[in-house]
mmCIF file of N, CA and C in Angstrom:
data_model
loop_
_atom_site.group_PDB
_atom_site.id
_atom_site.type_symbol
_atom_site.label_atom_id
_atom_site.label_comp_id
_atom_site.label_asym_id
_atom_site.label_seq_id
_atom_site.Cartn_x
_atom_site.Cartn_y
_atom_site.Cartn_z
ATOM 1 N N SER A 1 -108.531 -40.947 44.936
ATOM 2 C CA SER A 1 -109.428 -41.320 43.877
ATOM 3 C C SER A 1 -109.944 -40.073 43.176
ATOM 4 N N VAL A 2 -110.502 -40.263 42.028
ATOM 5 C CA VAL A 2 -111.005 -39.139 41.248
ATOM 6 C C VAL A 2 -112.123 -38.432 42.002
ATOM 7 N N LEU A 3 -113.018 -39.191 42.600
ATOM 8 C CA LEU A 3 -114.141 -38.598 43.313
ATOM 9 C C LEU A 3 -113.646 -37.697 44.440
ATOM 10 N N SER A 4 -112.717 -38.191 45.267
ATOM 11 C CA SER A 4 -112.252 -37.370 46.382
ATOM 12 C C SER A 4 -111.503 -36.149 45.876
ATOM 13 N N SER A 5 -110.749 -36.272 44.765
ATOM 14 C CA SER A 5 -110.035 -35.104 44.259
ATOM 15 C C SER A 5 -111.009 -34.089 43.681
ATOM 16 N N LEU A 6 -112.101 -34.528 43.071
ATOM 17 C CA LEU A 6 -113.101 -33.598 42.558
ATOM 18 C C LEU A 6 -113.783 -32.869 43.701
ATOM 19 N N VAL A 7 -114.087 -33.584 44.753
ATOM 20 C CA VAL A 7 -114.709 -32.968 45.917
ATOM 21 C C VAL A 7 -113.745 -31.971 46.542
ATOM 22 N N LEU A 8 -112.489 -32.353 46.655
ATOM 23 C CA LEU A 8 -111.475 -31.481 47.233
ATOM 24 C C LEU A 8 -111.322 -30.214 46.405
ATOM 25 N N ALA A 9 -111.250 -30.349 45.080
ATOM 26 C CA ALA A 9 -111.103 -29.186 44.210
ATOM 27 C C ALA A 9 -112.317 -28.283 44.315
ATOM 28 N N ALA A 10 -113.480 -28.852 44.397
ATOM 29 C CA ALA A 10 -114.701 -28.052 44.480
ATOM 30 C C ALA A 10 -114.794 -27.354 45.829
ATOM 31 N N ALA A 11 -114.311 -27.998 46.877
ATOM 32 C CA ALA A 11 -114.423 -27.432 48.211
ATOM 33 C C ALA A 11 -113.461 -26.272 48.429
ATOM 34 N N THR A 12 -112.289 -26.294 47.828
ATOM 35 C CA THR A 12 -111.294 -25.272 48.113
ATOM 36 C C THR A 12 -111.352 -24.080 47.179
ATOM 37 N N LYS A 13 -111.742 -24.282 45.926
ATOM 38 C CA LYS A 13 -111.813 -23.226 44.917
ATOM 39 C C LYS A 13 -110.497 -22.475 44.766
ATOM 40 N N LYS A 14 -109.395 -23.178 44.973
ATOM 41 C CA LYS A 14 -108.073 -22.612 44.757
ATOM 42 C C LYS A 14 -107.543 -23.158 43.449
ATOM 43 N N LYS A 15 -106.222 -23.237 43.328
ATOM 44 C CA LYS A 15 -105.638 -23.779 42.113
ATOM 45 C C LYS A 15 -106.117 -25.208 41.890
ATOM 46 N N PRO A 16 -106.323 -25.583 40.640
ATOM 47 C CA PRO A 16 -106.749 -26.960 40.371
ATOM 48 C C PRO A 16 -105.639 -27.940 40.741
ATOM 49 N N PRO A 17 -105.999 -29.189 41.025
ATOM 50 C CA PRO A 17 -104.998 -30.176 41.392
ATOM 51 C C PRO A 17 -104.041 -30.481 40.245
ATOM 52 N N VAL A 18 -102.835 -30.882 40.610
ATOM 53 C CA VAL A 18 -101.853 -31.356 39.642
ATOM 54 C C VAL A 18 -102.004 -32.864 39.585
ATOM 55 N N ARG A 19 -102.243 -33.399 38.404
ATOM 56 C CA ARG A 19 -102.416 -34.844 38.227
ATOM 57 C C ARG A 19 -101.308 -35.395 37.350
ATOM 58 N N VAL A 20 -100.826 -36.551 37.725
ATOM 59 C CA VAL A 20 -99.872 -37.256 36.876
ATOM 60 C C VAL A 20 -100.544 -38.544 36.444
ATOM 61 N N PRO A 21 -100.758 -38.705 35.149
ATOM 62 C CA PRO A 21 -101.456 -39.896 34.677
ATOM 63 C C PRO A 21 -100.762 -41.180 35.103
ATOM 64 N N GLY A 22 -101.555 -42.147 35.435
ATOM 65 C CA GLY A 22 -101.043 -43.454 35.793
ATOM 66 C C GLY A 22 -101.617 -44.490 34.857
ATOM 67 N N PHE A 23 -101.806 -45.663 35.362
ATOM 68 C CA PHE A 23 -102.410 -46.736 34.599
ATOM 69 C C PHE A 23 -103.848 -46.349 34.303
ATOM 70 N N LYS A 24 -104.245 -46.409 33.059
ATOM 71 C CA LYS A 24 -105.584 -46.011 32.629
ATOM 72 C C LYS A 24 -105.856 -44.573 33.075
ATOM 73 N N ASP A 25 -105.281 -43.635 32.337
ATOM 74 C CA ASP A 25 -105.363 -42.214 32.680
ATOM 75 C C ASP A 25 -106.763 -41.752 33.054
ATOM 76 N N TRP A 26 -107.762 -42.297 32.412
ATOM 77 C CA TRP A 26 -109.130 -41.854 32.631
ATOM 78 C C TRP A 26 -109.704 -42.349 33.946
ATOM 79 N N ARG A 27 -109.041 -43.308 34.589
ATOM 80 C CA ARG A 27 -109.610 -43.880 35.809
ATOM 81 C C ARG A 27 -108.896 -43.425 37.076
ATOM 82 N N MET A 28 -107.582 -43.371 37.051
ATOM 83 C CA MET A 28 -106.852 -42.993 38.258
ATOM 84 C C MET A 28 -105.544 -42.313 37.889
ATOM 85 N N SER A 29 -105.024 -41.560 38.825
ATOM 86 C CA SER A 29 -103.766 -40.869 38.622
ATOM 87 C C SER A 29 -102.660 -41.607 39.365
ATOM 88 N N LYS A 30 -101.446 -41.486 38.848
ATOM 89 C CA LYS A 30 -100.281 -42.024 39.547
ATOM 90 C C LYS A 30 -100.146 -41.308 40.887
ATOM 91 N N TRP A 31 -100.291 -39.997 40.838
ATOM 92 C CA TRP A 31 -100.373 -39.198 42.053
ATOM 93 C C TRP A 31 -101.119 -37.914 41.747
ATOM 94 N N ILE A 32 -101.603 -37.284 42.810
ATOM 95 C CA ILE A 32 -102.299 -36.010 42.680
ATOM 96 C C ILE A 32 -101.847 -35.124 43.837
ATOM 97 N N LYS A 33 -101.627 -33.861 43.532
ATOM 98 C CA LYS A 33 -101.199 -32.898 44.546
ATOM 99 C C LYS A 33 -102.150 -31.714 44.491
ATOM 100 N N HIS A 34 -102.706 -31.375 45.647
ATOM 101 C CA HIS A 34 -103.651 -30.264 45.710
ATOM 102 C C HIS A 34 -103.522 -29.577 47.063
ATOM 103 N N ASP A 35 -103.398 -28.279 47.037
ATOM 104 C CA ASP A 35 -103.245 -27.494 48.263
ATOM 105 C C ASP A 35 -102.157 -28.066 49.173
ATOM 106 N N GLY A 36 -101.062 -28.502 48.586
ATOM 107 C CA GLY A 36 -99.929 -28.994 49.364
ATOM 108 C C GLY A 36 -100.048 -30.421 49.849
ATOM 109 N N ILE A 37 -101.131 -31.106 49.527
ATOM 110 C CA ILE A 37 -101.321 -32.500 49.942
ATOM 111 C C ILE A 37 -101.100 -33.397 48.729
ATOM 112 N N LEU A 38 -100.226 -34.377 48.892
ATOM 113 C CA LEU A 38 -99.938 -35.348 47.840
ATOM 114 C C LEU A 38 -100.637 -36.656 48.186
ATOM 115 N N ARG A 39 -101.368 -37.192 47.222
ATOM 116 C CA ARG A 39 -102.029 -38.496 47.416
ATOM 117 C C ARG A 39 -101.577 -39.427 46.299
ATOM 118 N N THR A 40 -101.351 -40.648 46.678
ATOM 119 C CA THR A 40 -100.989 -41.671 45.707
ATOM 120 C C THR A 40 -101.678 -42.968 46.106
ATOM 121 N N GLN A 41 -101.627 -43.941 45.223
ATOM 122 C CA GLN A 41 -102.317 -45.196 45.509
ATOM 123 C C GLN A 41 -101.715 -46.327 44.699
ATOM 124 N N GLY A 42 -101.919 -47.531 45.171
ATOM 125 C CA GLY A 42 -101.560 -48.714 44.395
ATOM 126 C C GLY A 42 -100.077 -48.978 44.237
ATOM 127 N N LEU A 43 -99.250 -48.560 45.179
ATOM 128 C CA LEU A 43 -97.818 -48.835 45.096
ATOM 129 C C LEU A 43 -97.553 -50.174 45.777
ATOM 130 N N VAL A 44 -97.123 -51.131 44.996
ATOM 131 C CA VAL A 44 -96.908 -52.468 45.552
ATOM 132 C C VAL A 44 -95.556 -53.011 45.134
ATOM 133 N N GLY A 45 -95.031 -53.889 45.961
ATOM 134 C CA GLY A 45 -93.865 -54.663 45.577
ATOM 135 C C GLY A 45 -94.347 -55.783 44.677
ATOM 136 N N ASP A 46 -93.664 -55.971 43.589
ATOM 137 C CA ASP A 46 -94.107 -56.946 42.595
ATOM 138 C C ASP A 46 -93.501 -58.320 42.877
ATOM 139 N N ALA A 47 -94.284 -59.180 43.530
ATOM 140 C CA ALA A 47 -93.813 -60.514 43.879
ATOM 141 C C ALA A 47 -93.549 -61.366 42.643
ATOM 142 N N SER A 48 -94.160 -61.019 41.515
ATOM 143 C CA SER A 48 -93.960 -61.816 40.299
ATOM 144 C C SER A 48 -92.558 -61.624 39.720
ATOM 145 N N LYS A 49 -91.905 -60.493 40.035
ATOM 146 C CA LYS A 49 -90.551 -60.250 39.548
ATOM 147 C C LYS A 49 -89.532 -61.140 40.260
ATOM 148 N N VAL A 50 -89.782 -61.377 41.537
ATOM 149 C CA VAL A 50 -88.885 -62.200 42.337
ATOM 150 C C VAL A 50 -89.737 -63.263 43.027
ATOM 151 N N PRO A 51 -89.935 -64.405 42.363
ATOM 152 C CA PRO A 51 -90.762 -65.448 42.973
ATOM 153 C C PRO A 51 -90.263 -65.802 44.365
ATOM 154 N N GLY A 52 -91.184 -65.893 45.303
ATOM 155 C CA GLY A 52 -90.819 -66.202 46.677
ATOM 156 C C GLY A 52 -90.209 -65.021 47.400
ATOM 157 N N SER A 53 -90.406 -63.810 46.865
ATOM 158 C CA SER A 53 -89.814 -62.640 47.500
ATOM 159 C C SER A 53 -90.401 -62.435 48.891
ATOM 160 N N SER A 54 -89.595 -61.887 49.744
ATOM 161 C CA SER A 54 -89.999 -61.697 51.134
ATOM 162 C C SER A 54 -90.819 -60.425 51.296
ATOM 163 N N THR A 55 -91.436 -60.321 52.429
ATOM 164 C CA THR A 55 -92.161 -59.099 52.767
ATOM 165 C C THR A 55 -91.203 -57.917 52.760
ATOM 166 N N ALA A 56 -89.986 -58.118 53.244
ATOM 167 C CA ALA A 56 -88.983 -57.045 53.266
ATOM 168 C C ALA A 56 -88.649 -56.582 51.846
ATOM 169 N N GLN A 57 -88.473 -57.510 50.918
ATOM 170 C CA GLN A 57 -88.166 -57.140 49.529
ATOM 171 C C GLN A 57 -89.324 -56.369 48.894
ATOM 172 N N GLN A 58 -90.531 -56.833 49.122
ATOM 173 C CA GLN A 58 -91.697 -56.172 48.545
ATOM 174 C C GLN A 58 -91.920 -54.786 49.167
ATOM 175 N N THR A 59 -91.676 -54.666 50.475
ATOM 176 C CA THR A 59 -91.786 -53.359 51.140
ATOM 177 C C THR A 59 -90.746 -52.399 50.590
ATOM 178 N N THR A 60 -89.524 -52.881 50.401
ATOM 179 C CA THR A 60 -88.447 -52.056 49.843
ATOM 180 C C THR A 60 -88.821 -51.551 48.462
ATOM 181 N N GLU A 61 -89.369 -52.423 47.634
ATOM 182 C CA GLU A 61 -89.758 -52.031 46.276
ATOM 183 C C GLU A 61 -90.897 -51.008 46.290
ATOM 184 N N ALA A 62 -91.892 -51.213 47.135
ATOM 185 C CA ALA A 62 -93.011 -50.275 47.211
ATOM 186 C C ALA A 62 -92.541 -48.906 47.703
ATOM 187 N N LEU A 63 -91.660 -48.884 48.696
ATOM 188 C CA LEU A 63 -91.156 -47.611 49.207
ATOM 189 C C LEU A 63 -90.251 -46.914 48.195
ATOM 190 N N ALA A 64 -89.540 -47.676 47.370
ATOM 191 C CA ALA A 64 -88.737 -47.081 46.292
ATOM 192 C C ALA A 64 -89.660 -46.391 45.281
ATOM 193 N N LYS A 65 -90.795 -47.000 44.996
ATOM 194 C CA LYS A 65 -91.771 -46.375 44.096
ATOM 195 C C LYS A 65 -92.308 -45.078 44.713
ATOM 196 N N LEU A 66 -92.557 -45.104 46.020
ATOM 197 C CA LEU A 66 -93.017 -43.898 46.700
ATOM 198 C C LEU A 66 -91.933 -42.821 46.662
ATOM 199 N N ASP A 67 -90.681 -43.207 46.864
ATOM 200 C CA ASP A 67 -89.572 -42.254 46.773
ATOM 201 C C ASP A 67 -89.536 -41.562 45.408
ATOM 202 N N ALA A 68 -89.740 -42.329 44.355
ATOM 203 C CA ALA A 68 -89.727 -41.759 43.001
ATOM 204 C C ALA A 68 -90.852 -40.737 42.831
ATOM 205 N N ILE A 69 -92.019 -41.043 43.374
ATOM 206 C CA ILE A 69 -93.145 -40.116 43.293
ATOM 207 C C ILE A 69 -92.868 -38.863 44.123
ATOM 208 N N LEU A 70 -92.330 -39.042 45.326
ATOM 209 C CA LEU A 70 -91.997 -37.889 46.162
ATOM 210 C C LEU A 70 -91.006 -36.970 45.453
ATOM 211 N N LYS A 71 -90.026 -37.564 44.791
ATOM 212 C CA LYS A 71 -89.042 -36.773 44.052
ATOM 213 C C LYS A 71 -89.714 -36.025 42.898
ATOM 214 N N GLU A 72 -90.544 -36.740 42.147
ATOM 215 C CA GLU A 72 -91.240 -36.145 41.009
ATOM 216 C C GLU A 72 -92.156 -34.996 41.454
ATOM 217 N N ALA A 73 -92.786 -35.144 42.614
ATOM 218 C CA ALA A 73 -93.712 -34.137 43.129
ATOM 219 C C ALA A 73 -93.009 -33.080 43.981
ATOM 220 N N ASN A 74 -91.692 -33.242 44.154
ATOM 221 C CA ASN A 74 -90.897 -32.298 44.946
ATOM 222 C C ASN A 74 -91.400 -32.207 46.395
ATOM 223 N N VAL A 75 -91.593 -33.373 47.009
ATOM 224 C CA VAL A 75 -92.047 -33.456 48.395
ATOM 225 C C VAL A 75 -91.020 -34.282 49.180
ATOM 226 N N PRO A 76 -90.375 -33.676 50.180
ATOM 227 C CA PRO A 76 -89.406 -34.446 50.976
ATOM 228 C C PRO A 76 -90.100 -35.411 51.939
ATOM 229 N N ARG A 77 -89.410 -36.495 52.254
ATOM 230 C CA ARG A 77 -89.982 -37.482 53.192
ATOM 231 C C ARG A 77 -90.371 -36.849 54.520
ATOM 232 N N LYS A 78 -89.588 -35.885 54.981
ATOM 233 C CA LYS A 78 -89.866 -35.279 56.290
ATOM 234 C C LYS A 78 -91.242 -34.619 56.335
ATOM 235 N N ASN A 79 -91.858 -34.361 55.183
ATOM 236 C CA ASN A 79 -93.179 -33.734 55.135
ATOM 237 C C ASN A 79 -94.322 -34.736 55.081
ATOM 238 N N LEU A 80 -94.037 -36.020 55.148
ATOM 239 C CA LEU A 80 -95.101 -37.026 55.091
ATOM 240 C C LEU A 80 -96.036 -36.905 56.294
ATOM 241 N N LEU A 81 -97.312 -36.965 56.022
ATOM 242 C CA LEU A 81 -98.312 -36.962 57.091
ATOM 243 C C LEU A 81 -98.628 -38.376 57.548
ATOM 244 N N ALA A 82 -98.714 -39.299 56.587
ATOM 245 C CA ALA A 82 -99.053 -40.687 56.898
ATOM 246 C C ALA A 82 -98.639 -41.580 55.736
ATOM 247 N N VAL A 83 -98.297 -42.798 56.064
ATOM 248 C CA VAL A 83 -98.031 -43.831 55.063
ATOM 249 C C VAL A 83 -98.831 -45.044 55.505
ATOM 250 N N ARG A 84 -99.661 -45.549 54.622
ATOM 251 C CA ARG A 84 -100.482 -46.723 54.942
ATOM 252 C C ARG A 84 -99.920 -47.912 54.167
ATOM 253 N N ILE A 85 -99.532 -48.943 54.888
ATOM 254 C CA ILE A 85 -98.971 -50.141 54.271
ATOM 255 C C ILE A 85 -99.872 -51.323 54.626
ATOM 256 N N TYR A 86 -100.259 -52.059 53.600
ATOM 257 C CA TYR A 86 -101.063 -53.256 53.800
ATOM 258 C C TYR A 86 -100.180 -54.475 53.587
ATOM 259 N N VAL A 87 -100.308 -55.445 54.461
ATOM 260 C CA VAL A 87 -99.563 -56.695 54.355
ATOM 261 C C VAL A 87 -100.571 -57.789 54.025
ATOM 262 N N ALA A 88 -100.327 -58.487 52.908
ATOM 263 C CA ALA A 88 -101.294 -59.482 52.433
ATOM 264 C C ALA A 88 -101.475 -60.628 53.420
ATOM 265 N N GLU A 89 -100.379 -61.137 53.933
ATOM 266 C CA GLU A 89 -100.453 -62.247 54.891
ATOM 267 C C GLU A 89 -99.948 -61.733 56.232
ATOM 268 N N TYR A 90 -100.872 -61.418 57.094
ATOM 269 C CA TYR A 90 -100.561 -60.755 58.366
ATOM 270 C C TYR A 90 -100.101 -61.779 59.401
ATOM 271 N N THR A 91 -98.790 -61.909 59.520
ATOM 272 C CA THR A 91 -98.196 -62.773 60.545
ATOM 273 C C THR A 91 -97.200 -61.924 61.318
ATOM 274 N N PRO A 92 -96.841 -62.328 62.535
ATOM 275 C CA PRO A 92 -95.847 -61.558 63.298
ATOM 276 C C PRO A 92 -94.517 -61.401 62.536
ATOM 277 N N ASP A 93 -94.084 -62.445 61.836
ATOM 278 C CA ASP A 93 -92.825 -62.366 61.084
ATOM 279 C C ASP A 93 -92.925 -61.369 59.926
ATOM 280 N N ASN A 94 -94.031 -61.413 59.181
ATOM 281 C CA ASN A 94 -94.210 -60.482 58.064
ATOM 282 C C ASN A 94 -94.301 -59.043 58.560
ATOM 283 N N LEU A 95 -95.022 -58.838 59.648
ATOM 284 C CA LEU A 95 -95.152 -57.504 60.214
ATOM 285 C C LEU A 95 -93.781 -56.981 60.667
ATOM 286 N N GLN A 96 -92.991 -57.834 61.271
ATOM 287 C CA GLN A 96 -91.653 -57.427 61.714
ATOM 288 C C GLN A 96 -90.760 -57.083 60.530
ATOM 289 N N GLU A 97 -90.813 -57.884 59.469
ATOM 290 C CA GLU A 97 -90.025 -57.593 58.261
ATOM 291 C C GLU A 97 -90.410 -56.238 57.675
ATOM 292 N N MET A 98 -91.708 -56.002 57.578
ATOM 293 C CA MET A 98 -92.178 -54.733 57.027
ATOM 294 C C MET A 98 -91.733 -53.573 57.917
ATOM 295 N N ASN A 99 -91.904 -53.696 59.208
ATOM 296 C CA ASN A 99 -91.516 -52.625 60.132
ATOM 297 C C ASN A 99 -90.017 -52.354 60.109
ATOM 298 N N ASP A 100 -89.201 -53.405 59.983
ATOM 299 C CA ASP A 100 -87.752 -53.213 59.920
ATOM 300 C C ASP A 100 -87.363 -52.356 58.716
ATOM 301 N N VAL A 101 -87.958 -52.633 57.564
ATOM 302 C CA VAL A 101 -87.673 -51.868 56.353
ATOM 303 C C VAL A 101 -88.219 -50.445 56.503
ATOM 304 N N TYR A 102 -89.440 -50.313 56.958
ATOM 305 C CA TYR A 102 -90.066 -48.998 57.085
ATOM 306 C C TYR A 102 -89.301 -48.119 58.079
ATOM 307 N N ASP A 103 -88.901 -48.692 59.221
ATOM 308 C CA ASP A 103 -88.189 -47.921 60.239
ATOM 309 C C ASP A 103 -86.882 -47.355 59.713
ATOM 310 N N LYS A 104 -86.200 -48.079 58.817
ATOM 311 C CA LYS A 104 -84.959 -47.586 58.212
ATOM 312 C C LYS A 104 -85.239 -46.531 57.140
ATOM 313 N N TRP A 105 -86.414 -46.608 56.532
ATOM 314 C CA TRP A 105 -86.773 -45.713 55.414
ATOM 315 C C TRP A 105 -87.333 -44.379 55.892
ATOM 316 N N VAL A 106 -88.213 -44.402 56.874
ATOM 317 C CA VAL A 106 -88.958 -43.204 57.273
ATOM 318 C C VAL A 106 -88.028 -42.156 57.881
ATOM 319 N N ASP A 107 -88.344 -40.893 57.644
ATOM 320 C CA ASP A 107 -87.591 -39.774 58.210
ATOM 321 C C ASP A 107 -88.215 -39.443 59.555
ATOM 322 N N PRO A 108 -87.497 -39.739 60.645
ATOM 323 C CA PRO A 108 -88.101 -39.531 61.978
ATOM 324 C C PRO A 108 -88.387 -38.076 62.297
#
């Protein structure tokens, strides 16, 4: 968020963060990179594109969006510190679908 990036920039007093404008440039960035840390937000699989799409399809789409950002920011997957994935309908089947896609995607 803008607040955390402002606090981060003020705390480090190093190079200013690199921001890539996203939806509503004045409110949030598509991604921000500061002191080697890349932060992004709001990457979702668009269920409206494929009505009745599965958790696996939506996870695949969200991770593809993350891949594009990683490429744009020149950050390899092997350097990821954490990936937080939220599942709207938390059921054992949905969790398994998401984990199956993520396990194939993540760089061990």
